[in-house]
PDB file of C-alpha atoms in Angstrom:
ATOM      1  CA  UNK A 735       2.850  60.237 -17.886  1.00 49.00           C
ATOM      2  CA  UNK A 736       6.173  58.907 -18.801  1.00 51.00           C
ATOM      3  CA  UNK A 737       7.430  56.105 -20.947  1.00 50.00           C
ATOM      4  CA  UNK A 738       8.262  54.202 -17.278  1.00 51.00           C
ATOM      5  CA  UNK A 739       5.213  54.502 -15.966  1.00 54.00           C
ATOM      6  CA  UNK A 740       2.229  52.204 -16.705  1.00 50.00           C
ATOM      7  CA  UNK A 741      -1.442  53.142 -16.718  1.00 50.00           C
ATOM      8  CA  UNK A 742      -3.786  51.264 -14.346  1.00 51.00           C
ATOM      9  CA  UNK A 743      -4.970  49.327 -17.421  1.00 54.00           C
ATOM     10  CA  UNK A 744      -1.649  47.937 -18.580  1.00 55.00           C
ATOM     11  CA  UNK A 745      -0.118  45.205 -16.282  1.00 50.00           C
ATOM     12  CA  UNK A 746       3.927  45.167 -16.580  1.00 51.00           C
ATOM     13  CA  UNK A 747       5.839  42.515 -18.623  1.00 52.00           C
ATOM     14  CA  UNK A 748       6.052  39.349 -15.945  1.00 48.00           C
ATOM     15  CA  UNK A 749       9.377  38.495 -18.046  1.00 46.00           C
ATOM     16  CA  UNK A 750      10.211  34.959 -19.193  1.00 49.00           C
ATOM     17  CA  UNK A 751       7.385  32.558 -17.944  1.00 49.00           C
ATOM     18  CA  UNK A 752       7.995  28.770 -16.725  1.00 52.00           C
ATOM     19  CA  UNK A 753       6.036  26.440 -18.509  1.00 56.00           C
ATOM     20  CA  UNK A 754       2.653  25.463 -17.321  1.00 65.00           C
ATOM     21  CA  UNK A 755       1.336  22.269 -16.877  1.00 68.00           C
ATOM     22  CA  UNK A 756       0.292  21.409 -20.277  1.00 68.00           C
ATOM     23  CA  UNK A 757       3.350  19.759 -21.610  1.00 68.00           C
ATOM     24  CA  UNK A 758       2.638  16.843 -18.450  1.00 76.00           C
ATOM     25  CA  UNK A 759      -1.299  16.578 -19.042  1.00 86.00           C
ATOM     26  CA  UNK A 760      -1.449  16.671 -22.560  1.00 88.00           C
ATOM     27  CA  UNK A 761       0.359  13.030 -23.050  1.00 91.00           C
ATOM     28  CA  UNK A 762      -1.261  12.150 -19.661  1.00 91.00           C
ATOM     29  CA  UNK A 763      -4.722  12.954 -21.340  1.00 94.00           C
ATOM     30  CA  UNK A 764      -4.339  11.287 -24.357  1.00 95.00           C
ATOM     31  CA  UNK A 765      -2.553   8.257 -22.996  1.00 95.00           C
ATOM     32  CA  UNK A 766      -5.474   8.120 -20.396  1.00 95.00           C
ATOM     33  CA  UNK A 767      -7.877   8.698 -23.738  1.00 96.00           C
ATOM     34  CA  UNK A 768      -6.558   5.572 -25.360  1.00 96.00           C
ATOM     35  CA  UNK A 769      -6.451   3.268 -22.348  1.00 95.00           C
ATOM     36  CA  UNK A 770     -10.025   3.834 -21.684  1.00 95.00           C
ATOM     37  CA  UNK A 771     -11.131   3.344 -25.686  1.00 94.00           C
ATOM     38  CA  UNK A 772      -9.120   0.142 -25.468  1.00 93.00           C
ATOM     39  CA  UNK A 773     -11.246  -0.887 -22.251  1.00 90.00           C
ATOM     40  CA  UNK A 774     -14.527   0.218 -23.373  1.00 91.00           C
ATOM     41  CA  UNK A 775     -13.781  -0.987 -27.239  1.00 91.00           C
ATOM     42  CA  UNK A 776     -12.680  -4.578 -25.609  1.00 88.00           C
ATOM     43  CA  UNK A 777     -15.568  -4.576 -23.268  1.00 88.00           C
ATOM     44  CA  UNK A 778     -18.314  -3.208 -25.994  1.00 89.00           C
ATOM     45  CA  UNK A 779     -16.835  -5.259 -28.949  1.00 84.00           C
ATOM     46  CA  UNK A 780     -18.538  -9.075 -29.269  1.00 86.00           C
ATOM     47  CA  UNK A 781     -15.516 -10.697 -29.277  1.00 82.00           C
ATOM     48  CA  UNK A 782     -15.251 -13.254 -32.675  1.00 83.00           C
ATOM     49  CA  UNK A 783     -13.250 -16.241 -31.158  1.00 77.00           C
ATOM     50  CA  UNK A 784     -11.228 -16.407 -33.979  1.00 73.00           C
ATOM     51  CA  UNK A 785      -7.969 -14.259 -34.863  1.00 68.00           C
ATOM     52  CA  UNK A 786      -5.373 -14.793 -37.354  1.00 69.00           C
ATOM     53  CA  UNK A 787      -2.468 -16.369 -35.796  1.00 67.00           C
ATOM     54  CA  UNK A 788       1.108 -16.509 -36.833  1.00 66.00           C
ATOM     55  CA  UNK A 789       2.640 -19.850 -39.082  1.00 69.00           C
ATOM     56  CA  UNK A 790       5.081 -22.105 -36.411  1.00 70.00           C
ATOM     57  CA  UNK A 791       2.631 -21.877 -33.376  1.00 73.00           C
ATOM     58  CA  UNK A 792       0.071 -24.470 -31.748  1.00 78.00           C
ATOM     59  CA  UNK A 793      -2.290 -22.527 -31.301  1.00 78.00           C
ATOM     60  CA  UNK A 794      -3.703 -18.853 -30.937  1.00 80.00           C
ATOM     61  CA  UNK A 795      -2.585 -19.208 -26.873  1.00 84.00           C
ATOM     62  CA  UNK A 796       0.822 -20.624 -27.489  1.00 86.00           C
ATOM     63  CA  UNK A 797       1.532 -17.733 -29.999  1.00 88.00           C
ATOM     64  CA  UNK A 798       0.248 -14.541 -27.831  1.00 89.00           C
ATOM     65  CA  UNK A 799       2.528 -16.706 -25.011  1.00 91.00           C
ATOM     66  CA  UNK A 800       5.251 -16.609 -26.964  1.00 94.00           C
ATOM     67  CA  UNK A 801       5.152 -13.047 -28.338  1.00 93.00           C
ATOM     68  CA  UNK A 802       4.323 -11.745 -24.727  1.00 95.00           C
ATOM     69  CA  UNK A 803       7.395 -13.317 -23.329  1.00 96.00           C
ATOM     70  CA  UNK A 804       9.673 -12.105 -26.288  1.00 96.00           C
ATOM     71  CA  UNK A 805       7.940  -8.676 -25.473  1.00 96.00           C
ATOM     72  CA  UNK A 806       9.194  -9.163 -21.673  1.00 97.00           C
ATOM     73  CA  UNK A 807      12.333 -10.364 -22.599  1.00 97.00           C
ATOM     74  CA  UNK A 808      12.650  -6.744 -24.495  1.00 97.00           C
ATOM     75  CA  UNK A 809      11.621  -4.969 -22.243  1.00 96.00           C
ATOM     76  CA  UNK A 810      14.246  -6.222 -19.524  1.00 97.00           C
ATOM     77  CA  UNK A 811      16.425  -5.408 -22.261  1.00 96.00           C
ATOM     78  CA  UNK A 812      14.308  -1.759 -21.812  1.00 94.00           C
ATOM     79  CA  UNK A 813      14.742  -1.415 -18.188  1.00 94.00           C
ATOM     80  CA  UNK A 814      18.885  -2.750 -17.961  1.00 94.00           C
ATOM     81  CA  UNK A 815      19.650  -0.233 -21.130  1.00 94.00           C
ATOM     82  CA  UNK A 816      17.769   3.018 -19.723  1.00 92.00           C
ATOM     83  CA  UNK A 817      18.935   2.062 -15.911  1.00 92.00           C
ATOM     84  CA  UNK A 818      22.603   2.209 -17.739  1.00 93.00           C
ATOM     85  CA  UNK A 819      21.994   5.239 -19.581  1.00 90.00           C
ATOM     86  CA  UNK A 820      20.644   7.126 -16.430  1.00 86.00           C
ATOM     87  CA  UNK A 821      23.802   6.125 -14.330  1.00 87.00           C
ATOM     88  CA  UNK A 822      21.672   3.428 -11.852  1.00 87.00           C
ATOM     89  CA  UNK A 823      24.129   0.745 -12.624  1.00 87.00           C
ATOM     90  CA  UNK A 824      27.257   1.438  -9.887  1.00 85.00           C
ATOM     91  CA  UNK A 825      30.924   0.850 -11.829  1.00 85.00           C
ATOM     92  CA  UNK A 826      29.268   0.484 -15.539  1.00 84.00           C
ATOM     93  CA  UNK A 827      29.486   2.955 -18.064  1.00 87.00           C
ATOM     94  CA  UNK A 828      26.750   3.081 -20.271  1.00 85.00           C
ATOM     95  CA  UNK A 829      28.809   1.911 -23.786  1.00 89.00           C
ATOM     96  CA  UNK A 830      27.860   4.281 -26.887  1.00 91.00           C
ATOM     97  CA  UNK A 831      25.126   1.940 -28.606  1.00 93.00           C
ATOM     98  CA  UNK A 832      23.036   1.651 -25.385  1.00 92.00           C
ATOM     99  CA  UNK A 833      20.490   4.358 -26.622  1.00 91.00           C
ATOM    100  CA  UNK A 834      20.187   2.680 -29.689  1.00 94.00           C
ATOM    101  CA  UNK A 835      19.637  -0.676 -28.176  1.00 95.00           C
ATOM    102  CA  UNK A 836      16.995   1.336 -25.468  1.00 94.00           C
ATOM    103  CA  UNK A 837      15.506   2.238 -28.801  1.00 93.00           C
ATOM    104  CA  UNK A 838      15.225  -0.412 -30.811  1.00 96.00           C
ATOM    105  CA  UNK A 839      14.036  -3.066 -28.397  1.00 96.00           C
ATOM    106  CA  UNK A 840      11.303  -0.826 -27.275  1.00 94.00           C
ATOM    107  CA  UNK A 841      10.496  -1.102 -30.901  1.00 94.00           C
ATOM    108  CA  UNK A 842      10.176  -4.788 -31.201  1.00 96.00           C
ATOM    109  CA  UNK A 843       8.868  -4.892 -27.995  1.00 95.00           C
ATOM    110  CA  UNK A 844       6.090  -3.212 -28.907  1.00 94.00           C
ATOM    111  CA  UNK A 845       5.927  -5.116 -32.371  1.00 95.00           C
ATOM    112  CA  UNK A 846       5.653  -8.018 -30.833  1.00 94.00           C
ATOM    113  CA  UNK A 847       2.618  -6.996 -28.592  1.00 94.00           C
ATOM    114  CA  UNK A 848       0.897  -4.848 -31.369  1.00 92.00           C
ATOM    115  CA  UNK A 849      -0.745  -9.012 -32.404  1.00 90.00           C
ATOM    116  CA  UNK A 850      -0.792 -10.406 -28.526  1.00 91.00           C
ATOM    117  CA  UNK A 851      -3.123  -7.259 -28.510  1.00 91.00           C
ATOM    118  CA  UNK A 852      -5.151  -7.370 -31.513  1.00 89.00           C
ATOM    119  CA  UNK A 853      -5.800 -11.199 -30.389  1.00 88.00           C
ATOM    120  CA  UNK A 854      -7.240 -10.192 -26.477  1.00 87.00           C
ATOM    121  CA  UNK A 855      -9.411  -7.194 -27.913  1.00 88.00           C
ATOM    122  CA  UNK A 856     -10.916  -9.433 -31.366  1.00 86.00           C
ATOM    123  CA  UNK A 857     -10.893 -12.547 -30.455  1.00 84.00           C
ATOM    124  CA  UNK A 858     -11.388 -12.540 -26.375  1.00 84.00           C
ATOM    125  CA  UNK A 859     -12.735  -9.188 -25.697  1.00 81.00           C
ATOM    126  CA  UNK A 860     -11.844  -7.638 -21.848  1.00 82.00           C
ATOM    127  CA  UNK A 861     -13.516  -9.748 -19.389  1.00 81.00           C
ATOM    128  CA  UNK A 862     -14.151  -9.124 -16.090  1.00 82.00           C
ATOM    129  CA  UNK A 863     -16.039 -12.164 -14.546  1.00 86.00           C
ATOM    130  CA  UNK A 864     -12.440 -13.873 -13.383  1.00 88.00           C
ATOM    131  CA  UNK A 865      -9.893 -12.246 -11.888  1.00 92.00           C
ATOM    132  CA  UNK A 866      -6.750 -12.881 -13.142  1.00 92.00           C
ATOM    133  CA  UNK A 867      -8.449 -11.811 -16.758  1.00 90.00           C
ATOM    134  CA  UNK A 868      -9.706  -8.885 -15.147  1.00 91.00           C
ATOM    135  CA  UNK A 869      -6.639  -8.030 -13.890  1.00 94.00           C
ATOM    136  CA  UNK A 870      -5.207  -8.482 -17.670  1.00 93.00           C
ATOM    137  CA  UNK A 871      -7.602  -6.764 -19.089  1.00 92.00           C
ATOM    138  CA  UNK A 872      -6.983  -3.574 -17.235  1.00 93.00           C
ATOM    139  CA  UNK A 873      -3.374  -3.833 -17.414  1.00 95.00           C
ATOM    140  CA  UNK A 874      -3.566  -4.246 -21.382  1.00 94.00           C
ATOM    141  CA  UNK A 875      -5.410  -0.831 -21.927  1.00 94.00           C
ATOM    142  CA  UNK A 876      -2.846   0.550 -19.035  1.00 96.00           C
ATOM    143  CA  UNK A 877       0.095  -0.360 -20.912  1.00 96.00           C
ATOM    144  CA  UNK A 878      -0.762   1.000 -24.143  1.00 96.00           C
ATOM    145  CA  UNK A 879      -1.805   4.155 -22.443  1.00 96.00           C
ATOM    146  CA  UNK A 880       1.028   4.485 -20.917  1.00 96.00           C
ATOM    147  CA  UNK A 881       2.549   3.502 -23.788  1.00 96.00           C
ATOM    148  CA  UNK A 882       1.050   6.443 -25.549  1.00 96.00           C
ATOM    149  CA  UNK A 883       2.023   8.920 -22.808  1.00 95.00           C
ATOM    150  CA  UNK A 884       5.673   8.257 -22.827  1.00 94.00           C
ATOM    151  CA  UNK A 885       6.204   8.425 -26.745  1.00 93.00           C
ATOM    152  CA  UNK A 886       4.110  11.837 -26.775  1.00 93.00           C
ATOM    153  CA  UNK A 887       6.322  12.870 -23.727  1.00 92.00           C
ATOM    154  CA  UNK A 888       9.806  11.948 -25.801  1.00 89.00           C
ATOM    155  CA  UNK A 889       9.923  14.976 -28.005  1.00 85.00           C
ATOM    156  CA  UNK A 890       9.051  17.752 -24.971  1.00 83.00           C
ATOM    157  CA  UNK A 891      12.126  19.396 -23.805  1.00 81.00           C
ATOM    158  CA  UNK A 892      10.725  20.903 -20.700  1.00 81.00           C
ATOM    159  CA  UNK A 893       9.477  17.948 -18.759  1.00 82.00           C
ATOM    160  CA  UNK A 894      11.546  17.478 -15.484  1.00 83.00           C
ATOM    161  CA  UNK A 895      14.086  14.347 -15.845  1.00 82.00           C
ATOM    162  CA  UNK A 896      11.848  12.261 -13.860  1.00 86.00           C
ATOM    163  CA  UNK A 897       9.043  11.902 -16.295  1.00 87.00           C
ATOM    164  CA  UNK A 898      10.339   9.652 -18.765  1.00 90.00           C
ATOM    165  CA  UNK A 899      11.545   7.262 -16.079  1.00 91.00           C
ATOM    166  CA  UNK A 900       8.683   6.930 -13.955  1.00 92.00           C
ATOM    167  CA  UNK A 901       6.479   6.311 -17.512  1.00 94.00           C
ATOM    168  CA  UNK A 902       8.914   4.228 -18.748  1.00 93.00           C
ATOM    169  CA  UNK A 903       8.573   2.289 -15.339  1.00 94.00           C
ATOM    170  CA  UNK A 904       4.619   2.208 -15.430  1.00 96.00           C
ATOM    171  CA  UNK A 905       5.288   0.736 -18.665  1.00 95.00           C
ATOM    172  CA  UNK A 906       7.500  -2.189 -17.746  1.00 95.00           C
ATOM    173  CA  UNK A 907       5.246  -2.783 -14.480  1.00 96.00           C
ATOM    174  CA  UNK A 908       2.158  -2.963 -16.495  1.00 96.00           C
ATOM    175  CA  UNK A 909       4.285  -5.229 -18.942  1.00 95.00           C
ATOM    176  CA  UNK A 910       5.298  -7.507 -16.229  1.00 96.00           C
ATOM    177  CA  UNK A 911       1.763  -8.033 -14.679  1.00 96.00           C
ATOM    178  CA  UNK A 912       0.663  -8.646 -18.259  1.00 95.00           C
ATOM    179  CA  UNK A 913       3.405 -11.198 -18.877  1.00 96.00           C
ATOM    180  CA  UNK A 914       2.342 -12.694 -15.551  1.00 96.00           C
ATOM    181  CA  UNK A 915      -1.282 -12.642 -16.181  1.00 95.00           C
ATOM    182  CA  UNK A 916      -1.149 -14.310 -19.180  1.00 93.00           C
ATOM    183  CA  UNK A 917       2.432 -16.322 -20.616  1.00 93.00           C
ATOM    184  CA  UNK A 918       3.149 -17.619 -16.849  1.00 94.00           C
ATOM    185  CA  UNK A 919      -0.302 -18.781 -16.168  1.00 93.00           C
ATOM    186  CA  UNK A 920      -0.319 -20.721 -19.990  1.00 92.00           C
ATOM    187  CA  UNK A 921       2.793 -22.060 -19.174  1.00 93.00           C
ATOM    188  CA  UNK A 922       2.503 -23.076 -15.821  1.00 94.00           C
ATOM    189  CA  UNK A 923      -0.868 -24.540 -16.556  1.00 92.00           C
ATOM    190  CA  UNK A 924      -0.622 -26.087 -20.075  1.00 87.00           C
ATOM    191  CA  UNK A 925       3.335 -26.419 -19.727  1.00 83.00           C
ATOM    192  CA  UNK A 926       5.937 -24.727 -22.186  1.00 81.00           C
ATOM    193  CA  UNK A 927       4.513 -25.626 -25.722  1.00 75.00           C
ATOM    194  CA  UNK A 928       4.903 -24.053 -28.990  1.00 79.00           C
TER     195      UNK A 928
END
């Protein structure tokens, strides 16, 4: 037998390989992971009433108001920045501190939720018996899955270009429906109050 000839045994080198589909499912499947411990932990957890609220603020509903609409606020900021970075603004040019303004108000976006957050699961719990907190609740643990998925996904290389965008999107949709669920209904109810 010669050198260019293989035995039945040996298969021939398939060359360079594309990637499979690990590097989408393993952010999916974690993000997924920590949307459903969020649900099940706010929906297994006796909620306590009570949560530590921040100095300046009425009450524990005017601060997670508050915070939630300073997290919205960022994350238009989040949505304008990356649609400039990704060319989806006609005639502007994205200027050279737009990625670090894409960065850092996803940061204190998500600063600003991390105690909006930690109030709902303590204090409240995920409800399901009215709507519009049902429809919170779910959002909440979708957000911070996605959440997780797209900061797992920022380091990979090899994902196509549309992945970041579309989680990055889930991620201000879910932020929206949060902000509507919960800072617009206080303040259209109970006015604008500090």
């Amino acid at each position: 037998m010669s050198l260019s000839q293989t035995s039945p045994l040996q298969r021939p080198d398939p060359g360079p390989q594309a990637p499979g589909s690990a590097p989408y499912l393993v952010p999916l499947l974690v993000g997924g992971l920590v949307a459903v411990a969020l649900g099940v932990y706010g929906r297994e957890h006796t909620p306590t009433g009570y949560a530590v609220g921040l100095a300046g603020f009425s009450g524990a509903q005017a601060m997670k108001s508050w915070l939630a609409t300073a997290s919205f606020v960022l994350a238009i900021v989040q949505l304008v920045s990356a649609l400039t970075m990704y060319g989806r603004i006609p005639g502007l040019q994205a200027p050279s501190w737009t990625g670090a303004l894409h960065r850092w108000s996803g940061r204190l976006a998500f600063v600003l939720s991390v105690p909006v957050a930690f109030h709902c699961l303590y204090a409240l719990g995920a409800q399901f018996d009215v709507p519009r907190v049902l429809v919170h609740s779910l959002l909440g643990s979708f957000f911070y899955g996605v959440f997780v998925a797209k900061m797992l996904s920022l380091p990979k290389r090899n994902l196509p270009g549309w992945t970041l965008p579309v989680l990055g999107g889930l991620a201000f949709a879910a932020l929206t429906g949060l902000w509507l669920t919960s800072s617009f209904w206080f303040f259209t109810t109970f006015g604008v109050t500090f």
